Coordinates of C-alpha atoms in Angstrom, one line a residue:
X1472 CA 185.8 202.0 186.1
X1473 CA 186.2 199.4 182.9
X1474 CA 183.5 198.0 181.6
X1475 CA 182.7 194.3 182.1
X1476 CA 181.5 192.0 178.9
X1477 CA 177.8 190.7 180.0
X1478 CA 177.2 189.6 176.6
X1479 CA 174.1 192.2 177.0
X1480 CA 173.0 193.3 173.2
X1481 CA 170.8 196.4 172.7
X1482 CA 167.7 194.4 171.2
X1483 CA 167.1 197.1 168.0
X1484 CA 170.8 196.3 166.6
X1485 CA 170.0 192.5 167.9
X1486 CA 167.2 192.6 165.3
X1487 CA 168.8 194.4 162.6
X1488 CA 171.6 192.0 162.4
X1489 CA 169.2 189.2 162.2
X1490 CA 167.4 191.2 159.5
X1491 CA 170.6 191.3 157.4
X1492 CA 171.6 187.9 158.2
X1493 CA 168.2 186.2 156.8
X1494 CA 168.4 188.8 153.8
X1495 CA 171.7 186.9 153.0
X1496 CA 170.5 183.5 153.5
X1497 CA 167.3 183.9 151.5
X1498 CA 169.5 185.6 148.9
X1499 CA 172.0 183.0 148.9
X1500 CA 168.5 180.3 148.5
X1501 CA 166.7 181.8 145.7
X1502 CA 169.6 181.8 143.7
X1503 CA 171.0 178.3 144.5
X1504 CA 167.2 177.5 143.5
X1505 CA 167.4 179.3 140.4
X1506 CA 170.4 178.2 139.5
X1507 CA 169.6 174.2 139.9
X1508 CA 166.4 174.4 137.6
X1509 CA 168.7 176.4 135.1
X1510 CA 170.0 173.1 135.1
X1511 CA 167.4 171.0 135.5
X1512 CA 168.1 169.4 138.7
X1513 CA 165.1 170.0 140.4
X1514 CA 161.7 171.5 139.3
X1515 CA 159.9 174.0 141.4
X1516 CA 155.8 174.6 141.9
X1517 CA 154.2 177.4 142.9
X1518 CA 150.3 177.0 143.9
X1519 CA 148.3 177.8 141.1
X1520 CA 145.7 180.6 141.6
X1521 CA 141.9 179.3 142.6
X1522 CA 140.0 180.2 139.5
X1523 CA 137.6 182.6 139.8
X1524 CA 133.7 180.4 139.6
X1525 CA 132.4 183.1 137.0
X1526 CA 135.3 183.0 134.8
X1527 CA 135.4 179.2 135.0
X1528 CA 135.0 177.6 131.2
X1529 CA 135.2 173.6 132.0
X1530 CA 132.4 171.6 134.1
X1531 CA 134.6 170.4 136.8
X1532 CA 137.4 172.9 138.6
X1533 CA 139.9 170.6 140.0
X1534 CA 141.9 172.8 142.3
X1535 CA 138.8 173.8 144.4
X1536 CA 136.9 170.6 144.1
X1537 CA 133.9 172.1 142.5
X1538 CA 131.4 170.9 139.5
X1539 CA 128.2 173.0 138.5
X1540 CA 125.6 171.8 140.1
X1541 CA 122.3 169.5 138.5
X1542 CA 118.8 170.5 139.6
X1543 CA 118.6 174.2 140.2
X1544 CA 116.7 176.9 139.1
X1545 CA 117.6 181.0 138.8
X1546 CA 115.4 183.0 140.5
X1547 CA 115.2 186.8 141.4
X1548 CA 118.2 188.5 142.8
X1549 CA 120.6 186.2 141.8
X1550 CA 119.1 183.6 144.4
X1551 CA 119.0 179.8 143.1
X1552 CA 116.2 176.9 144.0
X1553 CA 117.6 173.6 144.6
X1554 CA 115.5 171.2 143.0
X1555 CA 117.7 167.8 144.6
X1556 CA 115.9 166.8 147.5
X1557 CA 112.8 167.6 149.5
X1558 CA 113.7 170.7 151.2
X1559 CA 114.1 172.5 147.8
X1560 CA 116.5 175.4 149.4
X1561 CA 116.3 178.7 148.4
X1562 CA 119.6 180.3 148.4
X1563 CA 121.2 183.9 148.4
X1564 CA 124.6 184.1 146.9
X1565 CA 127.4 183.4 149.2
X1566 CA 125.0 180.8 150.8
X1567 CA 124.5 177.0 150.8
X1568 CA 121.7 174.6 151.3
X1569 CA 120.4 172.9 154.5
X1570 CA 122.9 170.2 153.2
X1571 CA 125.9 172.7 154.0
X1572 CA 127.6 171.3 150.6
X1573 CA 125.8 173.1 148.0
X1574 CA 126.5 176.6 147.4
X1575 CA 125.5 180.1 145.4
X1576 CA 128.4 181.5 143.6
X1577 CA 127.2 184.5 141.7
X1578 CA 124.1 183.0 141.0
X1579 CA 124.7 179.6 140.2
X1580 CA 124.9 176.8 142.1
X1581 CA 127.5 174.3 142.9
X1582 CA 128.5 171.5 144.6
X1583 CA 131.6 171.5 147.2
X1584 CA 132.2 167.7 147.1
X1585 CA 132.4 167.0 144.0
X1586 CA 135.8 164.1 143.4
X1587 CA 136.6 165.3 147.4
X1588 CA 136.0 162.3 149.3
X1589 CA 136.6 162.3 153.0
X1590 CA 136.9 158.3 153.5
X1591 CA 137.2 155.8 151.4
X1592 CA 137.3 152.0 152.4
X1593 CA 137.1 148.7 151.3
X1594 CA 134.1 146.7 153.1
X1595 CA 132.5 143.5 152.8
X1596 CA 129.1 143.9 151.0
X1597 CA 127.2 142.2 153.7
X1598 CA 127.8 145.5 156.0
X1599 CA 126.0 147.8 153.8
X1600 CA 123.8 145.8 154.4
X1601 CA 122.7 144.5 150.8
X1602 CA 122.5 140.4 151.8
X1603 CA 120.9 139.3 148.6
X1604 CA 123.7 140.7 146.6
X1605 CA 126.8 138.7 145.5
X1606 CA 127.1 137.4 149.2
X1607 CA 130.6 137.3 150.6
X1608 CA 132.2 139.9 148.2
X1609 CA 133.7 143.7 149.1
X1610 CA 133.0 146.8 147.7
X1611 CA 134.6 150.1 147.6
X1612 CA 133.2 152.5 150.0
X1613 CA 133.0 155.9 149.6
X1614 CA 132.0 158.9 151.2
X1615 CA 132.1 162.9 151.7
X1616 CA 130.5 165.3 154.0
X1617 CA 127.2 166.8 154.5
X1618 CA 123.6 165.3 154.8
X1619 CA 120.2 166.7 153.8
X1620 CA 118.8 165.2 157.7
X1621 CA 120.1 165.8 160.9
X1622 CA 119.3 162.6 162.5
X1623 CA 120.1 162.9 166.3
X1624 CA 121.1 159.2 166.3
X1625 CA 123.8 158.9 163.2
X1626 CA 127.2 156.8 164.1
X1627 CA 128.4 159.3 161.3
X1628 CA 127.8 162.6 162.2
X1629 CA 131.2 163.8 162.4
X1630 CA 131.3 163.2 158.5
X1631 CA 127.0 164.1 157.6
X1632 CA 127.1 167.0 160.2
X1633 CA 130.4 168.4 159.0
X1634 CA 131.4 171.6 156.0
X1635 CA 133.8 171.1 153.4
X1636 CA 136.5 172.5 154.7
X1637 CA 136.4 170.5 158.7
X1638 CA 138.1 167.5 157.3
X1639 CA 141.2 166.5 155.5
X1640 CA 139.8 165.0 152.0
X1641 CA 141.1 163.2 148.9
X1642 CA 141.1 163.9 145.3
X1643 CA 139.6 160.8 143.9
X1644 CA 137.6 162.0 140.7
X1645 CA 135.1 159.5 139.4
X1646 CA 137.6 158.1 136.5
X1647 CA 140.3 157.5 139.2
X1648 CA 137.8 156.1 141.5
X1649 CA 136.4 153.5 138.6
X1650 CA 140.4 152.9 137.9
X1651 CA 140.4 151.5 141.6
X1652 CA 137.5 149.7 141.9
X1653 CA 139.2 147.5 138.6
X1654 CA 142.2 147.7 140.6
X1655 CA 141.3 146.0 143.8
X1656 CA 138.5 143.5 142.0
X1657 CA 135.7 144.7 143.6
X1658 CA 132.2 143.9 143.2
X1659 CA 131.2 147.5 143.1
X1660 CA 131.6 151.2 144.1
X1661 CA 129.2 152.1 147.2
X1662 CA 128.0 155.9 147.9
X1663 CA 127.5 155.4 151.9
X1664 CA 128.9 156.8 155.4
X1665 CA 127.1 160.3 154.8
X1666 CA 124.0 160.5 151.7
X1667 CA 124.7 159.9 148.8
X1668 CA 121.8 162.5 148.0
X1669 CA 124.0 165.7 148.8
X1670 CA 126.8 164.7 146.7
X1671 CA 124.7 163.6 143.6
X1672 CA 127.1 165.0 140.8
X1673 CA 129.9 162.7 142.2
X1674 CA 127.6 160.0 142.6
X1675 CA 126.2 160.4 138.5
X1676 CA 129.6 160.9 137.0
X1677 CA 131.0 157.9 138.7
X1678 CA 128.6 155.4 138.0
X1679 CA 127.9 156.8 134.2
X1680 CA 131.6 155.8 133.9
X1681 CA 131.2 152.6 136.2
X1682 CA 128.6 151.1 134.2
X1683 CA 131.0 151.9 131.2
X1684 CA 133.3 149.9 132.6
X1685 CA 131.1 147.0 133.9
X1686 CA 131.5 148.0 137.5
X1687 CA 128.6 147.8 139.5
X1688 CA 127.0 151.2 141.3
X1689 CA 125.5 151.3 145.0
X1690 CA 123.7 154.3 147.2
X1691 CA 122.7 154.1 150.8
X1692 CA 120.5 156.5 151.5
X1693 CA 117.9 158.5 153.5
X1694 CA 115.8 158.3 149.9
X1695 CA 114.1 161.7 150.4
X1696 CA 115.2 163.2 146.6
X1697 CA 113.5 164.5 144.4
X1698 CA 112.0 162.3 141.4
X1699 CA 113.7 163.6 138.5
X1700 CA 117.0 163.3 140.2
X1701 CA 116.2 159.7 141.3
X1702 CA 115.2 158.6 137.8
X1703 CA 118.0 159.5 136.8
X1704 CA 120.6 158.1 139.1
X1705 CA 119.1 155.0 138.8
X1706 CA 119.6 153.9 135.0
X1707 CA 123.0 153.7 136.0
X1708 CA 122.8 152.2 139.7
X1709 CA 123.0 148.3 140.3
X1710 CA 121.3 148.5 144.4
X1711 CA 120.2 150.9 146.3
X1712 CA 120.0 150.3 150.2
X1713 CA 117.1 152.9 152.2
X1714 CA 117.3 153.8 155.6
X1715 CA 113.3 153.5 156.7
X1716 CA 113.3 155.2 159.5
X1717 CA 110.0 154.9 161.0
X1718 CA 106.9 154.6 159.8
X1719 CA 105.4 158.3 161.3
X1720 CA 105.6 161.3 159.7
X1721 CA 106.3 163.3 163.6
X1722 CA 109.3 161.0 164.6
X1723 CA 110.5 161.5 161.0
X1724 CA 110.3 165.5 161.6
X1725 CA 111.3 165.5 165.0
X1726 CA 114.1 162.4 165.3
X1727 CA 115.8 163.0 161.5
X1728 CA 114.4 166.0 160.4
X1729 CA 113.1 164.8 157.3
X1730 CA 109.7 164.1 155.3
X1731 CA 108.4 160.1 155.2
X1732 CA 106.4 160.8 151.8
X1733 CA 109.0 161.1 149.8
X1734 CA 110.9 158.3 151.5
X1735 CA 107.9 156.4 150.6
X1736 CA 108.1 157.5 147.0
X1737 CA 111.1 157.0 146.4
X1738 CA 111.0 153.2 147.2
X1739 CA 108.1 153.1 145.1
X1740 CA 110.3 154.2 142.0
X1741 CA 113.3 152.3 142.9
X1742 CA 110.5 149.0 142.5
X1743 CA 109.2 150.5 139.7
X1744 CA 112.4 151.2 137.8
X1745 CA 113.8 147.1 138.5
X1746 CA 116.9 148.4 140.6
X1747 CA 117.6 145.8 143.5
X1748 CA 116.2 147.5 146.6
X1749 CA 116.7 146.3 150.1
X1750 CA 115.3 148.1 153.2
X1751 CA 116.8 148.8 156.6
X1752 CA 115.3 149.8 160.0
X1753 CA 116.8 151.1 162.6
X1754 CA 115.0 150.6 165.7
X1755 CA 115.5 153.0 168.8
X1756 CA 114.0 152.8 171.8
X1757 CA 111.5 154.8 172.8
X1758 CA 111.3 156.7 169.2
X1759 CA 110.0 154.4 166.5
X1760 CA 110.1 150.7 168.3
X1761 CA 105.9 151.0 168.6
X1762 CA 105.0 147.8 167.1
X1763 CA 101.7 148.6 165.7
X1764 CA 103.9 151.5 163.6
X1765 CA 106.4 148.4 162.7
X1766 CA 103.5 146.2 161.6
X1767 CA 102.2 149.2 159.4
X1768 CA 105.4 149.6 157.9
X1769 CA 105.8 146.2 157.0
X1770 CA 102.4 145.4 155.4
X1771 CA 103.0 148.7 153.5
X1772 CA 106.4 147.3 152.2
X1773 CA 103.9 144.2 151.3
X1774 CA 101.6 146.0 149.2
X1775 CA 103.4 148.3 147.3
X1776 CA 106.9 146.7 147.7
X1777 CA 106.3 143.2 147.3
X1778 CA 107.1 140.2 149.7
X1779 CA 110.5 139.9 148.5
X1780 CA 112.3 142.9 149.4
X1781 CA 114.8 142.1 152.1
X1782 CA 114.0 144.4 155.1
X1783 CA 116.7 144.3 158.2
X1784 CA 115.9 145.4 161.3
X1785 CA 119.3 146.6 163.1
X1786 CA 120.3 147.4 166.8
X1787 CA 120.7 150.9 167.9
X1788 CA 124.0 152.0 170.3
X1789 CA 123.9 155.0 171.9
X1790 CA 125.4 157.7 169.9
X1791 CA 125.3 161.9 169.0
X1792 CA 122.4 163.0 170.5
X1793 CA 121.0 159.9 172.1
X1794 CA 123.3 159.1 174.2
X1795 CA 121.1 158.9 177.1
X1796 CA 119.3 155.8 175.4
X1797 CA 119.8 152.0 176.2
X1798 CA 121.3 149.4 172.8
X1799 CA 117.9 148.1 171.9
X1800 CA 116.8 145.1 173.1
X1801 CA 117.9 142.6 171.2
X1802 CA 114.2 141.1 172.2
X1803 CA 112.6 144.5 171.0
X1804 CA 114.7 143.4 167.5
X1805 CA 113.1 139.7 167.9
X1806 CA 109.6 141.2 167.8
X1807 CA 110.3 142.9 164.9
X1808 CA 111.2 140.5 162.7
X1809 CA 108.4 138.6 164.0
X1810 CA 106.0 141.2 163.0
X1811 CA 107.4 141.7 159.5
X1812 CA 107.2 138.1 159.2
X1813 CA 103.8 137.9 160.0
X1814 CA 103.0 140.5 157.3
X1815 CA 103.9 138.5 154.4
X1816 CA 108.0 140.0 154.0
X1817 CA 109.9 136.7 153.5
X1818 CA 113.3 137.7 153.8
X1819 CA 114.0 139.6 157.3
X1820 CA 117.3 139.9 159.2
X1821 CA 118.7 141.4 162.1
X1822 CA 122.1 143.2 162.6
X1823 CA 124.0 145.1 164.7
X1824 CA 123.8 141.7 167.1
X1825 CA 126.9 139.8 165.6
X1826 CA 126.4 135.7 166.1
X1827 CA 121.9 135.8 166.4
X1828 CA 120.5 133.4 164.2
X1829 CA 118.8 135.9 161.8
X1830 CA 122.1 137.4 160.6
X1831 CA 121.3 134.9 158.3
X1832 CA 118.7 134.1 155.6
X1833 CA 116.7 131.4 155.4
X1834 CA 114.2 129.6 153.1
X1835 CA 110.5 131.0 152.8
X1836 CA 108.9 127.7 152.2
X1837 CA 111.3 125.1 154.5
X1838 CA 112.8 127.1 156.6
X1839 CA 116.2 126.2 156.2
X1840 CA 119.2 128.0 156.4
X1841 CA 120.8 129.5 152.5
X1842 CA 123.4 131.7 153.7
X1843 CA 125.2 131.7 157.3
X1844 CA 126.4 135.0 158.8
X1845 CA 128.1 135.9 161.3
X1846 CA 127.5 139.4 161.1
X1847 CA 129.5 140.6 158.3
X1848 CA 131.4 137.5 157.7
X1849 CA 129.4 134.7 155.2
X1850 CA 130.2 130.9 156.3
X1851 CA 128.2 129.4 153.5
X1852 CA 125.8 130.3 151.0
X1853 CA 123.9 128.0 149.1
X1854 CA 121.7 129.7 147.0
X1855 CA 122.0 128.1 143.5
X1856 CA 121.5 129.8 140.1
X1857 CA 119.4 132.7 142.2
X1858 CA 116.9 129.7 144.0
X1859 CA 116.8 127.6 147.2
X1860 CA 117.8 124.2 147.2
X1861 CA 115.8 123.0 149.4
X1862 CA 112.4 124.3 148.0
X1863 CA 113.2 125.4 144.6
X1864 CA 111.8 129.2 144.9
X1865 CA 113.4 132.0 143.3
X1866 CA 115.5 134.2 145.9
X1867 CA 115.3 137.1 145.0
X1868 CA 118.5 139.4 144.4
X1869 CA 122.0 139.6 142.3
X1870 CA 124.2 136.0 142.8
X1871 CA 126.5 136.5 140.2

């Protein structure tokens, strides 16, 4: 009987064939490659090697985003203590810090973020919020990942809850990122979206070179770091903006997971050192709205603060792990500022409620308006050479 074609093909030659056949081809490619950079027409590069962290000989290893750490002490076994913030981790090698962006290689520590942003943004100043600073103006926003807290309400915990390597990032080392801030005319570089704290080496190199090149220099932050740290960052920082968030050392534990004393301290320093300080207060429902704890908070910000420190009291939405709460009431918000008021703070807003009156400030002594906002957007402002028009009175902050 003949045999009939099926076009049936015994799959072991099948792939042998193929074999040969992409032998030939990638033959065929290398030399065609070879052949055109012989000439010139096209240039060829092949990853470099990651560089070994105990071989490495310069401060900053661009290929793997990393930049010794500051802060940190040896201790036995090759383990290193964090000296940055207030948990002061102990860590083995091959481990990292609570902050999940500091890390033990061979006995020293580094940080992961360092020039590895994973958003940048421009932003209207207003949104930071700092509202006595060069009103109306934007600022270059930047931001990596990691935190130091693990608040159960942050809007950004994709980005402070995350590792190093869970997001896409940029390489934007601090002269490149001073170079853009020039670039797009902006009235300064802002550390925000996760702290500021965690990636502190980025944070000093860039605004050493910032204030170099009269940019200015802006943290929002948690404010639980260590002193030494602090005191240093701010020679070189324009504002700083502090998350307060409560005024109870249990919510503070429980809620954020993080220590009200040296939240406390820190604003004590950033007063003592003449950086421009302004205060905001998230206020959730059922966690830290008690007004008696609200009224202590703002009669402490009296006393050791002054009267003048802008404190803003902004509207919680339902996000992370408190989902299951309500947006606070906006009259919760009202009661608040009332309160603060009431203790002697002169300048208090409320945000998070685009188009309510206190978006904006107004004069201490006549109670007039000085600068309209619609949330983030600044219809007038008429603060003159740093005072009110309509009293005279200093206002207190950075107009030009």
């Amino acid at each position: 009987m003949p045999t009939r074609e099926t076009g049936y093909s015994h799959p072991v030659k099948q792939l042998s064939r193929w074999r040969i056949e992409m032998s030939r081809k990638l033959i065929l490619i290398i030399i065609s490659a070879i052949l055109l950079m012989t000439a010139g027409l096209v240039a060829i590069s092949w990853p470099a090697p990651v560089p070994q962290i105990e071989e490495a000989d310069r401060e900053v290893i661009p290929d793997v985003g990393l930049r010794e750490a500051m802060f940190w002490q040896e201790m036995e076994g090759n383990r290193v203590l964090c000296e940055l913030c207030f948990r002061r981790c102990v860590i083995p090698v091959g481990g990292r810090g609570a902050c999940r962006v500091r890390e033990n290689f061979a006995g020293r520590l580094y940080s992961l973020v360092h020039s590895r942003p994973s958003s940048v943004m421009i932003d209207p100043i207003e949104k930071e919020p700092q509202l006595h600073h060069r009103p109306g103006t934007e600022i270059l926003c930047v931001g990596t990942v990691g935190c130091n807290f693990r608040c159960k309400q942050c809007h950004n915990w994709t980005l402070s809850q995350a590792s190093p390597t869970d997001l896409r990032v940029f390489d934007l080392p601090p002269a490149q990122l001073v170079e853009l801030a020039l670039e797009r005319g902006v009235t300064a570089i802002s550390f925000t979206y996760n702290d500021p704290i965690v990636l502190f080496e980025y944070v000093y190199d860039t605004a050493v070179l910032a204030k170099e090149a009269g940019v200015g220099l802006i943290w929002h932050s948690n404010g639980a770091i260590a002193e030494e740290p602090l005191r240093k960052l701010l020679r070189y920082t324009t504002a700083v903006t502090i998350d307060l968030k409560g005024f109870c050392e249990e919510v503070y534990r429980e809620t954020f997971s993080g220590d009200l004393s040296y939240v406390l301290r820190t604003l004590k320093i950033i007063r003592e050192e003449g950086v421009w300080l302004e205060i905001v207060n998230l206020v959730i429902p059922t966690i830290n709205d008690c007004m008696d704890d609200i009224r202590a908070m703002s009669e402490w910000i009296v006393e050791h603060l002054g009267p003048d420190v802008p404190l803003h009291f902004s509207r919680f939405h339902p996000a992370y792990k408190l989902t299951h709460l309500p947006a606070t009431p906006i009259r919760t918000l009202e009661e608040a500022h009332a309160i603060a008021g009431e203790a002697g703070i002169n300048f208090v807003t409320i945000g998070n409620v685009p188009g309510h009156r206190y978006n904006s400030t107004f004069c201490p002594d006549t109670g007039e308006r000085l600068i309209h906002r619609v949330h983030f957007t600044v219809m007038y402002n008429k603060v003159v050479d740093g005072r009110s028009p309509f009293s005279g009175r200093p206002v207190p902050g950075i107009w030009e």
